[in-house]
C-alpha cells in the first residue's frame, strides 16, 4: 500500500531564502508525482507534475526533482516571497491505480 | 484557463439529511474524481469515474455515497444520510489521462453536518 510522508511538517523562513521541501513514498512503481499548493480553506493548485521517466521539472522559481529508486522527491523554492506562504502537498498514484495518495503537507510561512 | 468548478462552496445540513455536491470538470477531461479532506487531516481519495462508471473507490466510499454524471458536463457526489463524521471539505478533480496524467482540482465544497 502506497504511503507518502513529507518533512518538515512546518517551516518558517525569512523572505528571500531558498528552501527545500521533501516528499517520500514507499512504493517506487509510480507513473508520476505531482506537487500541489493549498491556501487555507482553498482548493489544490497544481504546481508541477514529474513523469516517472523525468528526474526534474521546473516552473519559474520552483524546481522539483524525482528519485524513483529511493522513493523521494524534493521541491526547491528559490528566493522565497511572502506570497509563497501556503501548504505544499505531494501526491503519487496508488499502486498503478487511478487514484492519488497525498502526503500530509508542509506548511510554509515566508516572513517579510 | 479552464478550471474545475464546484458548488456549493459551503453547505450546512442536519445529520441524516441527503446532500448533493456538484462539480463541472474541465470540458475535454475524461477522468473524474472525488476526494475529501477532514479538517487538519490528509486529502483522501473517495472515488474515480470513467466512461460513465466507477472505476475505483476507497473504503470510505460506502453505500451512503454515490456519484453520477447526469448530463455530460456535471459530476455529482451524493451522500444519502449524512453523519457527523462526513463533515469535511470535498474536492472534485478531473484529468485527461489515467494514472500518468495531471490532476486538476476545484476549490472544494465545505460540508458541515450538525
PDB file of C-alpha atoms in Angstrom:
ATOM      1  CA  UNK A   1       0.000   0.000   0.000  1.00  0.00           C
ATOM      2  CA  UNK A   2       1.431   3.345  -1.042  1.00  0.00           C
ATOM      3  CA  UNK A   3       2.220   5.742   1.788  1.00  0.00           C
ATOM      4  CA  UNK A   4       3.501   9.285   1.454  1.00  0.00           C
ATOM      5  CA  UNK A   5       5.297  11.344   4.063  1.00  0.00           C
ATOM      6  CA  UNK A   6       6.570  14.911   3.978  1.00  0.00           C
ATOM      7  CA  UNK A   7       9.162  16.703   6.029  1.00  0.00           C
ATOM      8  CA  UNK A   8       9.292  19.154   7.566  1.00  0.00           C
ATOM      9  CA  UNK A   9       5.681  19.438   8.736  1.00  0.00           C
ATOM     10  CA  UNK A  10       6.100  23.191   9.046  1.00  0.00           C
ATOM     11  CA  UNK A  11       8.731  25.692   8.026  1.00  0.00           C
ATOM     12  CA  UNK A  12       9.140  29.384   8.701  1.00  0.00           C
ATOM     13  CA  UNK A  13      11.746  31.358   6.776  1.00  0.00           C
ATOM     14  CA  UNK A  14      12.586  35.000   6.099  1.00  0.00           C
ATOM     15  CA  UNK A  15      11.823  36.392   2.682  1.00  0.00           C
ATOM     16  CA  UNK A  16      14.487  35.755   0.055  1.00  0.00           C
ATOM     17  CA  UNK A  17      15.689  32.396   1.339  1.00  0.00           C
ATOM     18  CA  UNK A  18      15.975  29.346  -0.868  1.00  0.00           C
ATOM     19  CA  UNK A  19      14.280  26.311   0.626  1.00  0.00           C
ATOM     20  CA  UNK A  20      13.710  22.610   0.084  1.00  0.00           C
ATOM     21  CA  UNK A  21      10.621  20.593   0.863  1.00  0.00           C
ATOM     22  CA  UNK A  22      10.864  16.804   0.998  1.00  0.00           C
ATOM     23  CA  UNK A  23       8.450  14.060  -0.002  1.00  0.00           C
ATOM     24  CA  UNK A  24       8.955  10.302   0.439  1.00  0.00           C
ATOM     25  CA  UNK A  25       6.859   7.432  -0.859  1.00  0.00           C
ATOM     26  CA  UNK A  26       7.014   3.724  -0.094  1.00  0.00           C
ATOM     27  CA  UNK A  27       6.232   2.128  -3.461  1.00  0.00           C
ATOM     28  CA  UNK A  28       8.600   3.265  -6.188  1.00  0.00           C
ATOM     29  CA  UNK A  29       6.466   1.801  -9.010  1.00  0.00           C
ATOM     30  CA  UNK A  30       4.806   5.105  -9.867  1.00  0.00           C
ATOM     31  CA  UNK A  31       3.791   6.759 -13.123  1.00  0.00           C
ATOM     32  CA  UNK A  32       4.410  10.266 -11.851  1.00  0.00           C
ATOM     33  CA  UNK A  33       4.475  12.577  -8.856  1.00  0.00           C
ATOM     34  CA  UNK A  34       2.588  15.825  -8.535  1.00  0.00           C
ATOM     35  CA  UNK A  35       3.211  18.811  -6.246  1.00  0.00           C
ATOM     36  CA  UNK A  36       0.302  20.995  -5.175  1.00  0.00           C
ATOM     37  CA  UNK A  37      -0.159  24.207  -3.272  1.00  0.00           C
ATOM     38  CA  UNK A  38      -3.093  24.686  -0.884  1.00  0.00           C
ATOM     39  CA  UNK A  39      -4.001  28.046   0.613  1.00  0.00           C
ATOM     40  CA  UNK A  40      -6.050  27.966   3.856  1.00  0.00           C
ATOM     41  CA  UNK A  41      -9.625  26.881   3.191  1.00  0.00           C
ATOM     42  CA  UNK A  42      -8.993  26.665  -0.540  1.00  0.00           C
ATOM     43  CA  UNK A  43      -8.546  24.033  -3.212  1.00  0.00           C
ATOM     44  CA  UNK A  44      -5.395  22.407  -4.511  1.00  0.00           C
ATOM     45  CA  UNK A  45      -3.417  24.185  -7.211  1.00  0.00           C
ATOM     46  CA  UNK A  46      -1.177  22.023  -9.342  1.00  0.00           C
ATOM     47  CA  UNK A  47       2.411  23.263  -9.325  1.00  0.00           C
ATOM     48  CA  UNK A  48       4.461  20.619 -11.078  1.00  0.00           C
ATOM     49  CA  UNK A  49       3.972  17.148 -12.496  1.00  0.00           C
ATOM     50  CA  UNK A  50       7.041  14.934 -12.903  1.00  0.00           C
ATOM     51  CA  UNK A  51       6.690  11.821 -15.019  1.00  0.00           C
ATOM     52  CA  UNK A  52       8.480   8.683 -13.853  1.00  0.00           C
ATOM     53  CA  UNK A  53      10.935   8.981 -16.760  1.00  0.00           C
ATOM     54  CA  UNK A  54      11.958  12.505 -15.716  1.00  0.00           C
ATOM     55  CA  UNK A  55      14.362  13.490 -12.980  1.00  0.00           C
ATOM     56  CA  UNK A  56      13.476  17.154 -12.797  1.00  0.00           C
ATOM     57  CA  UNK A  57      10.799  19.671 -13.690  1.00  0.00           C
ATOM     58  CA  UNK A  58      10.949  23.451 -13.433  1.00  0.00           C
ATOM     59  CA  UNK A  59       8.368  26.219 -13.363  1.00  0.00           C
ATOM     60  CA  UNK A  60       9.574  29.719 -12.582  1.00  0.00           C
ATOM     61  CA  UNK A  61      11.163  29.746  -9.124  1.00  0.00           C
ATOM     62  CA  UNK A  62      10.071  26.153  -8.474  1.00  0.00           C
ATOM     63  CA  UNK A  63      12.115  23.081  -9.250  1.00  0.00           C
ATOM     64  CA  UNK A  64      11.017  19.563  -8.414  1.00  0.00           C
ATOM     65  CA  UNK A  65      13.222  16.506  -8.592  1.00  0.00           C
ATOM     66  CA  UNK A  66      12.304  12.842  -8.519  1.00  0.00           C
ATOM     67  CA  UNK A  67      14.405   9.863  -7.480  1.00  0.00           C
ATOM     68  CA  UNK A  68      12.123   6.895  -8.025  1.00  0.00           C
ATOM     69  CA  UNK A  69      14.532   4.256  -6.838  1.00  0.00           C
ATOM     70  CA  UNK A  70      14.923   5.862  -3.428  1.00  0.00           C
ATOM     71  CA  UNK A  71      11.261   6.907  -3.223  1.00  0.00           C
ATOM     72  CA  UNK A  72      11.976  10.611  -2.847  1.00  0.00           C
ATOM     73  CA  UNK A  73      11.086  13.928  -4.368  1.00  0.00           C
ATOM     74  CA  UNK A  74      12.142  17.430  -3.422  1.00  0.00           C
ATOM     75  CA  UNK A  75      10.538  20.758  -4.184  1.00  0.00           C
ATOM     76  CA  UNK A  76      13.025  23.611  -4.314  1.00  0.00           C
ATOM     77  CA  UNK A  77      11.715  27.160  -3.993  1.00  0.00           C
ATOM     78  CA  UNK A  78      14.166  29.885  -4.922  1.00  0.00           C
ATOM     79  CA  UNK A  79      14.110  33.389  -3.488  1.00  0.00           C
ATOM     80  CA  UNK A  80      11.018  32.797  -1.381  1.00  0.00           C
ATOM     81  CA  UNK A  81       8.355  35.506  -1.090  1.00  0.00           C
ATOM     82  CA  UNK A  82       5.536  36.090   1.434  1.00  0.00           C
ATOM     83  CA  UNK A  83       3.086  35.087  -1.304  1.00  0.00           C
ATOM     84  CA  UNK A  84       4.607  31.598  -1.249  1.00  0.00           C
ATOM     85  CA  UNK A  85       3.114  31.041   2.208  1.00  0.00           C
ATOM     86  CA  UNK A  86       0.809  28.027   1.907  1.00  0.00           C
ATOM     87  CA  UNK A  87       0.734  24.288   2.474  1.00  0.00           C
ATOM     88  CA  UNK A  88       2.602  22.251  -0.110  1.00  0.00           C
ATOM     89  CA  UNK A  89       1.393  18.721  -0.825  1.00  0.00           C
ATOM     90  CA  UNK A  90       2.916  15.954  -2.870  1.00  0.00           C
ATOM     91  CA  UNK A  91       0.880  13.110  -4.334  1.00  0.00           C
ATOM     92  CA  UNK A  92       1.656   9.867  -6.136  1.00  0.00           C
ATOM     93  CA  UNK A  93      -0.610   7.304  -7.811  1.00  0.00           C
ATOM     94  CA  UNK A  94      -1.610   4.398  -5.582  1.00  0.00           C
ATOM     95  CA  UNK A  95      -0.129   1.160  -6.904  1.00  0.00           C
ATOM     96  CA  UNK A  96      -0.811   1.822 -10.618  1.00  0.00           C
ATOM     97  CA  UNK A  97      -4.341   2.786  -9.704  1.00  0.00           C
ATOM     98  CA  UNK A  98      -6.104   5.853 -10.895  1.00  0.00           C
ATOM     99  CA  UNK A  99      -6.285   7.498  -7.540  1.00  0.00           C
ATOM    100  CA  UNK A 100      -3.571   9.582  -5.899  1.00  0.00           C
ATOM    101  CA  UNK A 101      -2.220   9.223  -2.384  1.00  0.00           C
ATOM    102  CA  UNK A 102      -1.386  12.512  -0.712  1.00  0.00           C
ATOM    103  CA  UNK A 103       1.221  13.392   1.832  1.00  0.00           C
ATOM    104  CA  UNK A 104       0.264  15.394   4.928  1.00  0.00           C
ATOM    105  CA  UNK A 105       1.845  18.549   3.549  1.00  0.00           C
ATOM    106  CA  UNK A 106       4.453  21.068   4.605  1.00  0.00           C
ATOM    107  CA  UNK A 107       3.055  24.330   5.959  1.00  0.00           C
ATOM    108  CA  UNK A 108       5.325  27.127   4.776  1.00  0.00           C
ATOM    109  CA  UNK A 109       5.421  30.642   6.193  1.00  0.00           C
ATOM    110  CA  UNK A 110       7.625  33.219   4.488  1.00  0.00           C
ATOM    111  CA  UNK A 111       8.107  36.250   6.705  1.00  0.00           C
ATOM    112  CA  UNK A 112       8.520  39.730   5.175  1.00  0.00           C
TER     113      UNK A 112
ATOM    114  CA  UNK B   1      -7.639  28.986 -18.360  1.00  0.00           C
ATOM    115  CA  UNK B   2     -10.058  26.049 -17.970  1.00  0.00           C
ATOM    116  CA  UNK B   3     -10.884  25.158 -14.396  1.00  0.00           C
ATOM    117  CA  UNK B   4     -12.898  22.741 -12.299  1.00  0.00           C
ATOM    118  CA  UNK B   5     -15.837  24.453 -10.618  1.00  0.00           C
ATOM    119  CA  UNK B   6     -17.731  23.218  -7.578  1.00  0.00           C
ATOM    120  CA  UNK B   7     -20.995  24.188  -5.930  1.00  0.00           C
ATOM    121  CA  UNK B   8     -21.965  24.916  -3.267  1.00  0.00           C
ATOM    122  CA  UNK B   9     -18.872  26.377  -1.649  1.00  0.00           C
ATOM    123  CA  UNK B  10     -20.329  25.695   1.785  1.00  0.00           C
ATOM    124  CA  UNK B  11     -23.310  23.616   2.885  1.00  0.00           C
ATOM    125  CA  UNK B  12     -24.654  23.137   6.386  1.00  0.00           C
ATOM    126  CA  UNK B  13     -27.010  20.224   6.923  1.00  0.00           C
ATOM    127  CA  UNK B  14     -28.624  18.225   9.694  1.00  0.00           C
ATOM    128  CA  UNK B  15     -27.493  14.690  10.410  1.00  0.00           C
ATOM    129  CA  UNK B  16     -29.498  12.191   8.386  1.00  0.00           C
ATOM    130  CA  UNK B  17     -30.209  14.578   5.513  1.00  0.00           C
ATOM    131  CA  UNK B  18     -29.228  13.944   1.911  1.00  0.00           C
ATOM    132  CA  UNK B  19     -26.624  16.174   0.330  1.00  0.00           C
ATOM    133  CA  UNK B  20     -25.615  16.590  -3.307  1.00  0.00           C
ATOM    134  CA  UNK B  21     -22.331  18.244  -4.185  1.00  0.00           C
ATOM    135  CA  UNK B  22     -21.858  19.370  -7.754  1.00  0.00           C
ATOM    136  CA  UNK B  23     -18.832  19.705  -9.969  1.00  0.00           C
ATOM    137  CA  UNK B  24     -18.207  20.829 -13.524  1.00  0.00           C
ATOM    138  CA  UNK B  25     -14.930  19.229 -14.655  1.00  0.00           C
ATOM    139  CA  UNK B  26     -12.704  20.642 -17.372  1.00  0.00           C
ATOM    140  CA  UNK B  27     -14.582  20.050 -20.611  1.00  0.00           C
ATOM    141  CA  UNK B  28     -12.241  17.718 -22.513  1.00  0.00           C
ATOM    142  CA  UNK B  29     -11.243  15.655 -19.478  1.00  0.00           C
ATOM    143  CA  UNK B  30     -12.206  12.005 -19.272  1.00  0.00           C
ATOM    144  CA  UNK B  31     -11.401  11.001 -15.705  1.00  0.00           C
ATOM    145  CA  UNK B  32     -13.234  12.399 -12.718  1.00  0.00           C
ATOM    146  CA  UNK B  33     -12.569  12.085  -9.020  1.00  0.00           C
ATOM    147  CA  UNK B  34     -13.863  12.990  -5.608  1.00  0.00           C
ATOM    148  CA  UNK B  35     -11.503  13.481  -2.684  1.00  0.00           C
ATOM    149  CA  UNK B  36     -12.183  14.723   0.801  1.00  0.00           C
ATOM    150  CA  UNK B  37     -10.156  16.440   3.498  1.00  0.00           C
ATOM    151  CA  UNK B  38     -11.282  16.394   7.093  1.00  0.00           C
ATOM    152  CA  UNK B  39     -10.048  19.487   8.897  1.00  0.00           C
ATOM    153  CA  UNK B  40      -6.382  19.112   9.791  1.00  0.00           C
ATOM    154  CA  UNK B  41      -6.013  15.759   8.034  1.00  0.00           C
ATOM    155  CA  UNK B  42      -4.691  14.434   4.728  1.00  0.00           C
ATOM    156  CA  UNK B  43      -6.517  14.636   1.431  1.00  0.00           C
ATOM    157  CA  UNK B  44      -8.179  11.225   0.949  1.00  0.00           C
ATOM    158  CA  UNK B  45      -9.386   9.523  -2.217  1.00  0.00           C
ATOM    159  CA  UNK B  46     -13.073   8.641  -2.407  1.00  0.00           C
ATOM    160  CA  UNK B  47     -13.887   7.548  -5.946  1.00  0.00           C
ATOM    161  CA  UNK B  48     -12.813   7.730  -9.578  1.00  0.00           C
ATOM    162  CA  UNK B  49     -15.171   7.715 -12.540  1.00  0.00           C
ATOM    163  CA  UNK B  50     -14.521   6.964 -16.189  1.00  0.00           C
ATOM    164  CA  UNK B  51     -16.709   6.113 -19.144  1.00  0.00           C
ATOM    165  CA  UNK B  52     -19.857   6.610 -17.078  1.00  0.00           C
ATOM    166  CA  UNK B  53     -18.975   4.180 -14.372  1.00  0.00           C
ATOM    167  CA  UNK B  54     -16.999   3.948 -11.160  1.00  0.00           C
ATOM    168  CA  UNK B  55     -13.504   2.683 -11.906  1.00  0.00           C
ATOM    169  CA  UNK B  56     -12.149   2.697  -8.383  1.00  0.00           C
ATOM    170  CA  UNK B  57     -13.383   3.502  -4.892  1.00  0.00           C
ATOM    171  CA  UNK B  58     -11.936   3.611  -1.421  1.00  0.00           C
ATOM    172  CA  UNK B  59     -13.171   2.044   1.795  1.00  0.00           C
ATOM    173  CA  UNK B  60     -14.638   5.418   2.738  1.00  0.00           C
ATOM    174  CA  UNK B  61     -16.975   5.294  -0.266  1.00  0.00           C
ATOM    175  CA  UNK B  62     -19.640   3.051   1.243  1.00  0.00           C
ATOM    176  CA  UNK B  63     -23.299   2.571   0.319  1.00  0.00           C
ATOM    177  CA  UNK B  64     -24.159   6.036   1.629  1.00  0.00           C
ATOM    178  CA  UNK B  65     -22.205   7.595  -1.231  1.00  0.00           C
ATOM    179  CA  UNK B  66     -22.996   7.652  -4.922  1.00  0.00           C
ATOM    180  CA  UNK B  67     -21.723   9.517  -7.967  1.00  0.00           C
ATOM    181  CA  UNK B  68     -23.352  10.432 -11.216  1.00  0.00           C
ATOM    182  CA  UNK B  69     -22.630  12.262 -14.416  1.00  0.00           C
ATOM    183  CA  UNK B  70     -26.192  13.110 -15.364  1.00  0.00           C
ATOM    184  CA  UNK B  71     -25.765  15.328 -18.390  1.00  0.00           C
ATOM    185  CA  UNK B  72     -22.260  15.098 -19.819  1.00  0.00           C
ATOM    186  CA  UNK B  73     -20.990  18.174 -18.010  1.00  0.00           C
ATOM    187  CA  UNK B  74     -21.891  17.891 -14.332  1.00  0.00           C
ATOM    188  CA  UNK B  75     -20.394  15.327 -11.970  1.00  0.00           C
ATOM    189  CA  UNK B  76     -22.177  14.902  -8.659  1.00  0.00           C
ATOM    190  CA  UNK B  77     -21.481  13.296  -5.303  1.00  0.00           C
ATOM    191  CA  UNK B  78     -24.495  12.321  -3.247  1.00  0.00           C
ATOM    192  CA  UNK B  79     -24.423  11.429   0.424  1.00  0.00           C
ATOM    193  CA  UNK B  80     -27.714   9.728   1.254  1.00  0.00           C
ATOM    194  CA  UNK B  81     -27.885  10.106   5.011  1.00  0.00           C
ATOM    195  CA  UNK B  82     -25.189  12.372   6.377  1.00  0.00           C
ATOM    196  CA  UNK B  83     -23.317  11.629   9.584  1.00  0.00           C
ATOM    197  CA  UNK B  84     -21.341  13.978  11.794  1.00  0.00           C
ATOM    198  CA  UNK B  85     -18.105  12.407  10.547  1.00  0.00           C
ATOM    199  CA  UNK B  86     -18.958  13.353   6.958  1.00  0.00           C
ATOM    200  CA  UNK B  87     -18.094  16.956   7.830  1.00  0.00           C
ATOM    201  CA  UNK B  88     -15.150  17.767   5.571  1.00  0.00           C
ATOM    202  CA  UNK B  89     -14.014  19.656   2.507  1.00  0.00           C
ATOM    203  CA  UNK B  90     -14.932  17.697  -0.608  1.00  0.00           C
ATOM    204  CA  UNK B  91     -12.803  18.229  -3.687  1.00  0.00           C
ATOM    205  CA  UNK B  92     -13.664  17.331  -7.238  1.00  0.00           C
ATOM    206  CA  UNK B  93     -10.810  16.699  -9.665  1.00  0.00           C
ATOM    207  CA  UNK B  94     -10.510  15.854 -13.316  1.00  0.00           C
ATOM    208  CA  UNK B  95      -7.784  14.658 -15.631  1.00  0.00           C
ATOM    209  CA  UNK B  96      -7.220  13.958 -19.276  1.00  0.00           C
ATOM    210  CA  UNK B  97      -5.350  10.725 -18.670  1.00  0.00           C
ATOM    211  CA  UNK B  98      -5.483   7.998 -16.072  1.00  0.00           C
ATOM    212  CA  UNK B  99      -2.624   7.430 -13.673  1.00  0.00           C
ATOM    213  CA  UNK B 100       0.053   9.188 -15.690  1.00  0.00           C
ATOM    214  CA  UNK B 101      -1.826  12.404 -16.147  1.00  0.00           C
ATOM    215  CA  UNK B 102      -2.023  15.661 -14.260  1.00  0.00           C
ATOM    216  CA  UNK B 103      -4.914  16.199 -11.855  1.00  0.00           C
ATOM    217  CA  UNK B 104      -6.779  19.484 -11.657  1.00  0.00           C
ATOM    218  CA  UNK B 105      -8.804  20.274  -8.557  1.00  0.00           C
ATOM    219  CA  UNK B 106     -11.741  22.518  -7.824  1.00  0.00           C
ATOM    220  CA  UNK B 107     -11.933  24.945  -4.914  1.00  0.00           C
ATOM    221  CA  UNK B 108     -13.881  22.472  -2.815  1.00  0.00           C
ATOM    222  CA  UNK B 109     -17.259  22.265  -1.098  1.00  0.00           C
ATOM    223  CA  UNK B 110     -17.188  22.538   2.659  1.00  0.00           C
ATOM    224  CA  UNK B 111     -19.813  20.281   4.234  1.00  0.00           C
ATOM    225  CA  UNK B 112     -20.797  20.830   7.843  1.00  0.00           C
ATOM    226  CA  UNK B 113     -23.087  18.221   9.402  1.00  0.00           C
ATOM    227  CA  UNK B 114     -24.810  19.250  12.636  1.00  0.00           C
TER     228      UNK B 114
END
